[in-house]
Amino acid sequence: MFSPWQLPLPLEEYAMSRVVVYFYNGRWTPIKYCFLEKAIELYYKSLFSSHEVILFPPDLDPNSFSDTA
């Protein structure tokens, strides 16, 4: 998926915030809990391997989203 949105890198004070790295294959699958700094590295590595991962806060479950809004 290509997005025209460009997000700035987070401030250093948030680099040690915990996030969950998810992979989508019909449903969201959590693959790793890590610090935001490491998750950003994983995100960019995944782009080079033609896979896409998405980062979410640990208290947000993307499987609870509804497509029928």
Short mmCIF file of the N, C-alpha and C atoms (twelve columns), coordinates in Angstrom:
data_MODEL
# 
_entry.id   MODEL 
# 
loop_
_atom_site.group_PDB 
_atom_site.id 
_atom_site.type_symbol 
_atom_site.label_atom_id 
_atom_site.label_alt_id 
_atom_site.label_comp_id 
_atom_site.label_asym_id 
_atom_site.label_seq_id 
_atom_site.Cartn_x 
_atom_site.Cartn_y 
_atom_site.Cartn_z 
_atom_site.pdbx_PDB_model_num 
ATOM 1   N N  . MET A 1  0.844   -1.161  0.000  1 
ATOM 2   C CA . MET A 1  0.000   0.000   0.000  1 
ATOM 3   C C  . MET A 1  0.895   1.231   0.000  1 
ATOM 4   N N  . PHE A 2  0.612   2.184   -0.862 1 
ATOM 5   C CA . PHE A 2  1.355   3.431   -0.921 1 
ATOM 6   C C  . PHE A 2  0.520   4.539   -0.304 1 
ATOM 7   N N  . SER A 3  1.140   5.348   0.530  1 
ATOM 8   C CA . SER A 3  0.435   6.459   1.145  1 
ATOM 9   C C  . SER A 3  1.171   7.756   0.828  1 
ATOM 10  N N  . PRO A 4  0.457   8.797   0.401  1 
ATOM 11  C CA . PRO A 4  1.102   10.076  0.148  1 
ATOM 12  C C  . PRO A 4  1.436   10.831  1.436  1 
ATOM 13  N N  . TRP A 5  0.952   10.343  2.571  1 
ATOM 14  C CA . TRP A 5  1.204   11.011  3.843  1 
ATOM 15  C C  . TRP A 5  2.626   10.742  4.305  1 
ATOM 16  N N  . GLN A 6  3.271   11.759  4.776  1 
ATOM 17  C CA . GLN A 6  4.618   11.631  5.318  1 
ATOM 18  C C  . GLN A 6  4.568   12.047  6.783  1 
ATOM 19  N N  . LEU A 7  4.940   11.149  7.660  1 
ATOM 20  C CA . LEU A 7  4.931   11.455  9.082  1 
ATOM 21  C C  . LEU A 7  6.341   11.773  9.536  1 
ATOM 22  N N  . PRO A 8  6.498   12.809  10.350 1 
ATOM 23  C CA . PRO A 8  7.836   13.114  10.864 1 
ATOM 24  C C  . PRO A 8  8.259   12.042  11.867 1 
ATOM 25  N N  . LEU A 9  9.549   11.896  12.034 1 
ATOM 26  C CA . LEU A 9  10.043  10.974  13.048 1 
ATOM 27  C C  . LEU A 9  9.657   11.507  14.420 1 
ATOM 28  N N  . PRO A 10 9.403   10.611  15.357 1 
ATOM 29  C CA . PRO A 10 8.992   11.061  16.693 1 
ATOM 30  C C  . PRO A 10 10.130  11.754  17.424 1 
ATOM 31  N N  . LEU A 11 9.748   12.564  18.383 1 
ATOM 32  C CA . LEU A 11 10.738  13.225  19.219 1 
ATOM 33  C C  . LEU A 11 11.515  12.190  20.019 1 
ATOM 34  N N  . GLU A 12 12.727  12.523  20.380 1 
ATOM 35  C CA . GLU A 12 13.584  11.588  21.115 1 
ATOM 36  C C  . GLU A 12 12.935  11.098  22.407 1 
ATOM 37  N N  . GLU A 13 12.138  11.944  23.033 1 
ATOM 38  C CA . GLU A 13 11.504  11.548  24.296 1 
ATOM 39  C C  . GLU A 13 10.527  10.384  24.126 1 
ATOM 40  N N  . TYR A 14 10.072  10.139  22.882 1 
ATOM 41  C CA . TYR A 14 9.151   9.035   22.625 1 
ATOM 42  C C  . TYR A 14 9.842   7.784   22.078 1 
ATOM 43  N N  . ALA A 15 11.126  7.838   21.834 1 
ATOM 44  C CA . ALA A 15 11.851  6.724   21.224 1 
ATOM 45  C C  . ALA A 15 11.761  5.447   22.049 1 
ATOM 46  N N  . MET A 16 11.619  5.565   23.360 1 
ATOM 47  C CA . MET A 16 11.557  4.392   24.214 1 
ATOM 48  C C  . MET A 16 10.112  4.002   24.571 1 
ATOM 49  N N  . SER A 17 9.138   4.582   23.881 1 
ATOM 50  C CA . SER A 17 7.740   4.193   24.078 1 
ATOM 51  C C  . SER A 17 7.522   2.818   23.458 1 
ATOM 52  N N  . ARG A 18 6.707   1.993   24.115 1 
ATOM 53  C CA . ARG A 18 6.434   0.653   23.599 1 
ATOM 54  C C  . ARG A 18 5.331   0.703   22.542 1 
ATOM 55  N N  . VAL A 19 5.522   -0.078  21.496 1 
ATOM 56  C CA . VAL A 19 4.529   -0.217  20.434 1 
ATOM 57  C C  . VAL A 19 4.421   -1.694  20.069 1 
ATOM 58  N N  . VAL A 20 3.411   -2.001  19.274 1 
ATOM 59  C CA . VAL A 20 3.238   -3.353  18.759 1 
ATOM 60  C C  . VAL A 20 3.371   -3.283  17.242 1 
ATOM 61  N N  . VAL A 21 4.181   -4.160  16.678 1 
ATOM 62  C CA . VAL A 21 4.349   -4.251  15.235 1 
ATOM 63  C C  . VAL A 21 3.357   -5.304  14.736 1 
ATOM 64  N N  . TYR A 22 2.507   -4.918  13.784 1 
ATOM 65  C CA . TYR A 22 1.497   -5.813  13.225 1 
ATOM 66  C C  . TYR A 22 1.766   -6.065  11.747 1 
ATOM 67  N N  . PHE A 23 1.377   -7.232  11.299 1 
ATOM 68  C CA . PHE A 23 1.402   -7.623  9.892  1 
ATOM 69  C C  . PHE A 23 -0.039  -7.923  9.493  1 
ATOM 70  N N  . TYR A 24 -0.430  -7.536  8.289  1 
ATOM 71  C CA . TYR A 24 -1.802  -7.796  7.846  1 
ATOM 72  C C  . TYR A 24 -1.812  -8.856  6.760  1 
ATOM 73  N N  . ASN A 25 -2.582  -9.909  6.996  1 
ATOM 74  C CA . ASN A 25 -2.786  -10.966 6.008  1 
ATOM 75  C C  . ASN A 25 -4.203  -11.505 6.217  1 
ATOM 76  N N  . GLY A 26 -5.182  -10.694 5.837  1 
ATOM 77  C CA . GLY A 26 -6.570  -11.069 6.064  1 
ATOM 78  C C  . GLY A 26 -7.075  -10.627 7.420  1 
ATOM 79  N N  . ARG A 27 -6.190  -10.523 8.363  1 
ATOM 80  C CA . ARG A 27 -6.478  -9.951  9.680  1 
ATOM 81  C C  . ARG A 27 -5.157  -9.481  10.265 1 
ATOM 82  N N  . TRP A 28 -5.234  -8.602  11.255 1 
ATOM 83  C CA . TRP A 28 -4.033  -8.064  11.884 1 
ATOM 84  C C  . TRP A 28 -3.407  -9.099  12.803 1 
ATOM 85  N N  . THR A 29 -2.121  -9.341  12.625 1 
ATOM 86  C CA . THR A 29 -1.396  -10.302 13.448 1 
ATOM 87  C C  . THR A 29 -0.253  -9.579  14.152 1 
ATOM 88  N N  . PRO A 30 -0.265  -9.552  15.489 1 
ATOM 89  C CA . PRO A 30 0.863   -8.920  16.188 1 
ATOM 90  C C  . PRO A 30 2.090   -9.814  16.047 1 
ATOM 91  N N  . ILE A 31 3.216   -9.212  15.680 1 
ATOM 92  C CA . ILE A 31 4.424   -10.016 15.518 1 
ATOM 93  C C  . ILE A 31 5.523   -9.649  16.500 1 
ATOM 94  N N  . LYS A 32 5.429   -8.468  17.106 1 
ATOM 95  C CA . LYS A 32 6.503   -8.086  18.026 1 
ATOM 96  C C  . LYS A 32 6.086   -6.878  18.857 1 
ATOM 97  N N  . TYR A 33 6.420   -6.930  20.133 1 
ATOM 98  C CA . TYR A 33 6.344   -5.754  21.002 1 
ATOM 99  C C  . TYR A 33 7.754   -5.204  21.097 1 
ATOM 100 N N  . CYS A 34 7.907   -3.901  20.914 1 
ATOM 101 C CA . CYS A 34 9.246   -3.327  21.034 1 
ATOM 102 C C  . CYS A 34 9.144   -1.822  21.254 1 
ATOM 103 N N  . PHE A 35 10.303  -1.210  21.420 1 
ATOM 104 C CA . PHE A 35 10.344  0.233   21.577 1 
ATOM 105 C C  . PHE A 35 10.177  0.895   20.208 1 
ATOM 106 N N  . LEU A 36 9.617   2.083   20.201 1 
ATOM 107 C CA . LEU A 36 9.319   2.792   18.959 1 
ATOM 108 C C  . LEU A 36 10.546  2.924   18.068 1 
ATOM 109 N N  . GLU A 37 11.676  3.226   18.644 1 
ATOM 110 C CA . GLU A 37 12.900  3.384   17.860 1 
ATOM 111 C C  . GLU A 37 13.212  2.108   17.064 1 
ATOM 112 N N  . LYS A 38 13.142  0.951   17.710 1 
ATOM 113 C CA . LYS A 38 13.395  -0.322  17.047 1 
ATOM 114 C C  . LYS A 38 12.292  -0.638  16.034 1 
ATOM 115 N N  . ALA A 39 11.055  -0.306  16.365 1 
ATOM 116 C CA . ALA A 39 9.929   -0.562  15.467 1 
ATOM 117 C C  . ALA A 39 10.068  0.226   14.168 1 
ATOM 118 N N  . ILE A 40 10.564  1.434   14.238 1 
ATOM 119 C CA . ILE A 40 10.769  2.238   13.025 1 
ATOM 120 C C  . ILE A 40 11.826  1.578   12.145 1 
ATOM 121 N N  . GLU A 41 12.888  1.060   12.760 1 
ATOM 122 C CA . GLU A 41 13.905  0.327   11.996 1 
ATOM 123 C C  . GLU A 41 13.284  -0.883  11.296 1 
ATOM 124 N N  . LEU A 42 12.471  -1.642  12.030 1 
ATOM 125 C CA . LEU A 42 11.809  -2.806  11.440 1 
ATOM 126 C C  . LEU A 42 10.891  -2.410  10.294 1 
ATOM 127 N N  . TYR A 43 10.196  -1.305  10.473 1 
ATOM 128 C CA . TYR A 43 9.297   -0.815  9.422  1 
ATOM 129 C C  . TYR A 43 10.064  -0.564  8.129  1 
ATOM 130 N N  . TYR A 44 11.175  0.163   8.216  1 
ATOM 131 C CA . TYR A 44 11.945  0.463   7.014  1 
ATOM 132 C C  . TYR A 44 12.570  -0.787  6.407  1 
ATOM 133 N N  . LYS A 45 13.006  -1.718  7.226  1 
ATOM 134 C CA . LYS A 45 13.531  -2.983  6.705  1 
ATOM 135 C C  . LYS A 45 12.440  -3.760  5.985  1 
ATOM 136 N N  . SER A 46 11.224  -3.715  6.508  1 
ATOM 137 C CA . SER A 46 10.124  -4.445  5.874  1 
ATOM 138 C C  . SER A 46 9.795   -3.862  4.501  1 
ATOM 139 N N  . LEU A 47 9.975   -2.572  4.316  1 
ATOM 140 C CA . LEU A 47 9.718   -1.962  3.007  1 
ATOM 141 C C  . LEU A 47 10.662  -2.509  1.947  1 
ATOM 142 N N  . PHE A 48 11.910  -2.750  2.335  1 
ATOM 143 C CA . PHE A 48 12.893  -3.283  1.386  1 
ATOM 144 C C  . PHE A 48 12.640  -4.748  1.057  1 
ATOM 145 N N  . SER A 49 11.917  -5.439  1.906  1 
ATOM 146 C CA . SER A 49 11.626  -6.853  1.652  1 
ATOM 147 C C  . SER A 49 10.233  -7.036  1.050  1 
ATOM 148 N N  . SER A 50 9.635   -5.948  0.608  1 
ATOM 149 C CA . SER A 50 8.300   -5.917  -0.006 1 
ATOM 150 C C  . SER A 50 7.198   -6.466  0.904  1 
ATOM 151 N N  . HIS A 51 7.390   -6.342  2.193  1 
ATOM 152 C CA . HIS A 51 6.345   -6.648  3.165  1 
ATOM 153 C C  . HIS A 51 5.981   -5.345  3.853  1 
ATOM 154 N N  . GLU A 52 4.798   -5.304  4.392  1 
ATOM 155 C CA . GLU A 52 4.398   -4.086  5.088  1 
ATOM 156 C C  . GLU A 52 3.985   -4.418  6.505  1 
ATOM 157 N N  . VAL A 53 4.503   -3.644  7.427  1 
ATOM 158 C CA . VAL A 53 4.092   -3.766  8.819  1 
ATOM 159 C C  . VAL A 53 3.568   -2.412  9.260  1 
ATOM 160 N N  . ILE A 54 2.709   -2.440  10.254 1 
ATOM 161 C CA . ILE A 54 2.106   -1.221  10.792 1 
ATOM 162 C C  . ILE A 54 2.366   -1.205  12.292 1 
ATOM 163 N N  . LEU A 55 2.623   -0.026  12.836 1 
ATOM 164 C CA . LEU A 55 2.887   0.135   14.262 1 
ATOM 165 C C  . LEU A 55 1.656   0.697   14.945 1 
ATOM 166 N N  . PHE A 56 1.303   0.092   16.081 1 
ATOM 167 C CA . PHE A 56 0.174   0.565   16.877 1 
ATOM 168 C C  . PHE A 56 0.598   0.673   18.337 1 
ATOM 169 N N  . PRO A 57 -0.045  1.559   19.095 1 
ATOM 170 C CA . PRO A 57 0.191   1.584   20.542 1 
ATOM 171 C C  . PRO A 57 -0.244  0.250   21.150 1 
ATOM 172 N N  . PRO A 58 0.368   -0.163  22.257 1 
ATOM 173 C CA . PRO A 58 0.047   -1.468  22.832 1 
ATOM 174 C C  . PRO A 58 -1.403  -1.608  23.302 1 
ATOM 175 N N  . ASP A 59 -2.072  -0.504  23.613 1 
ATOM 176 C CA . ASP A 59 -3.446  -0.590  24.111 1 
ATOM 177 C C  . ASP A 59 -4.497  -0.480  22.997 1 
ATOM 178 N N  . LEU A 60 -4.060  -0.531  21.732 1 
ATOM 179 C CA . LEU A 60 -4.982  -0.425  20.612 1 
ATOM 180 C C  . LEU A 60 -4.925  -1.719  19.793 1 
ATOM 181 N N  . ASP A 61 -6.057  -2.378  19.651 1 
ATOM 182 C CA . ASP A 61 -6.134  -3.625  18.891 1 
ATOM 183 C C  . ASP A 61 -6.799  -3.346  17.548 1 
ATOM 184 N N  . PRO A 62 -6.051  -3.369  16.442 1 
ATOM 185 C CA . PRO A 62 -6.656  -3.053  15.149 1 
ATOM 186 C C  . PRO A 62 -7.709  -4.070  14.719 1 
ATOM 187 N N  . ASN A 63 -7.721  -5.265  15.313 1 
ATOM 188 C CA . ASN A 63 -8.753  -6.246  14.985 1 
ATOM 189 C C  . ASN A 63 -10.119 -5.834  15.513 1 
ATOM 190 N N  . SER A 64 -10.152 -4.843  16.402 1 
ATOM 191 C CA . SER A 64 -11.435 -4.386  16.941 1 
ATOM 192 C C  . SER A 64 -12.059 -3.292  16.065 1 
ATOM 193 N N  . PHE A 65 -11.345 -2.843  15.012 1 
ATOM 194 C CA . PHE A 65 -11.896 -1.846  14.101 1 
ATOM 195 C C  . PHE A 65 -13.009 -2.466  13.283 1 
ATOM 196 N N  . SER A 66 -13.965 -1.672  12.915 1 
ATOM 197 C CA . SER A 66 -15.073 -2.164  12.101 1 
ATOM 198 C C  . SER A 66 -15.015 -1.513  10.727 1 
ATOM 199 N N  . ASP A 67 -15.150 -2.312  9.683  1 
ATOM 200 C CA . ASP A 67 -15.206 -1.776  8.324  1 
ATOM 201 C C  . ASP A 67 -16.582 -1.232  7.991  1 
ATOM 202 N N  . THR A 68 -17.569 -1.549  8.798  1 
ATOM 203 C CA . THR A 68 -18.937 -1.116  8.547  1 
ATOM 204 C C  . THR A 68 -19.277 0.062   9.444  1 
ATOM 205 N N  . ALA A 69 -18.778 1.221   9.081  1 
ATOM 206 C CA . ALA A 69 -19.026 2.417   9.891  1 
ATOM 207 C C  . ALA A 69 -20.152 3.230   9.315  1 
# 
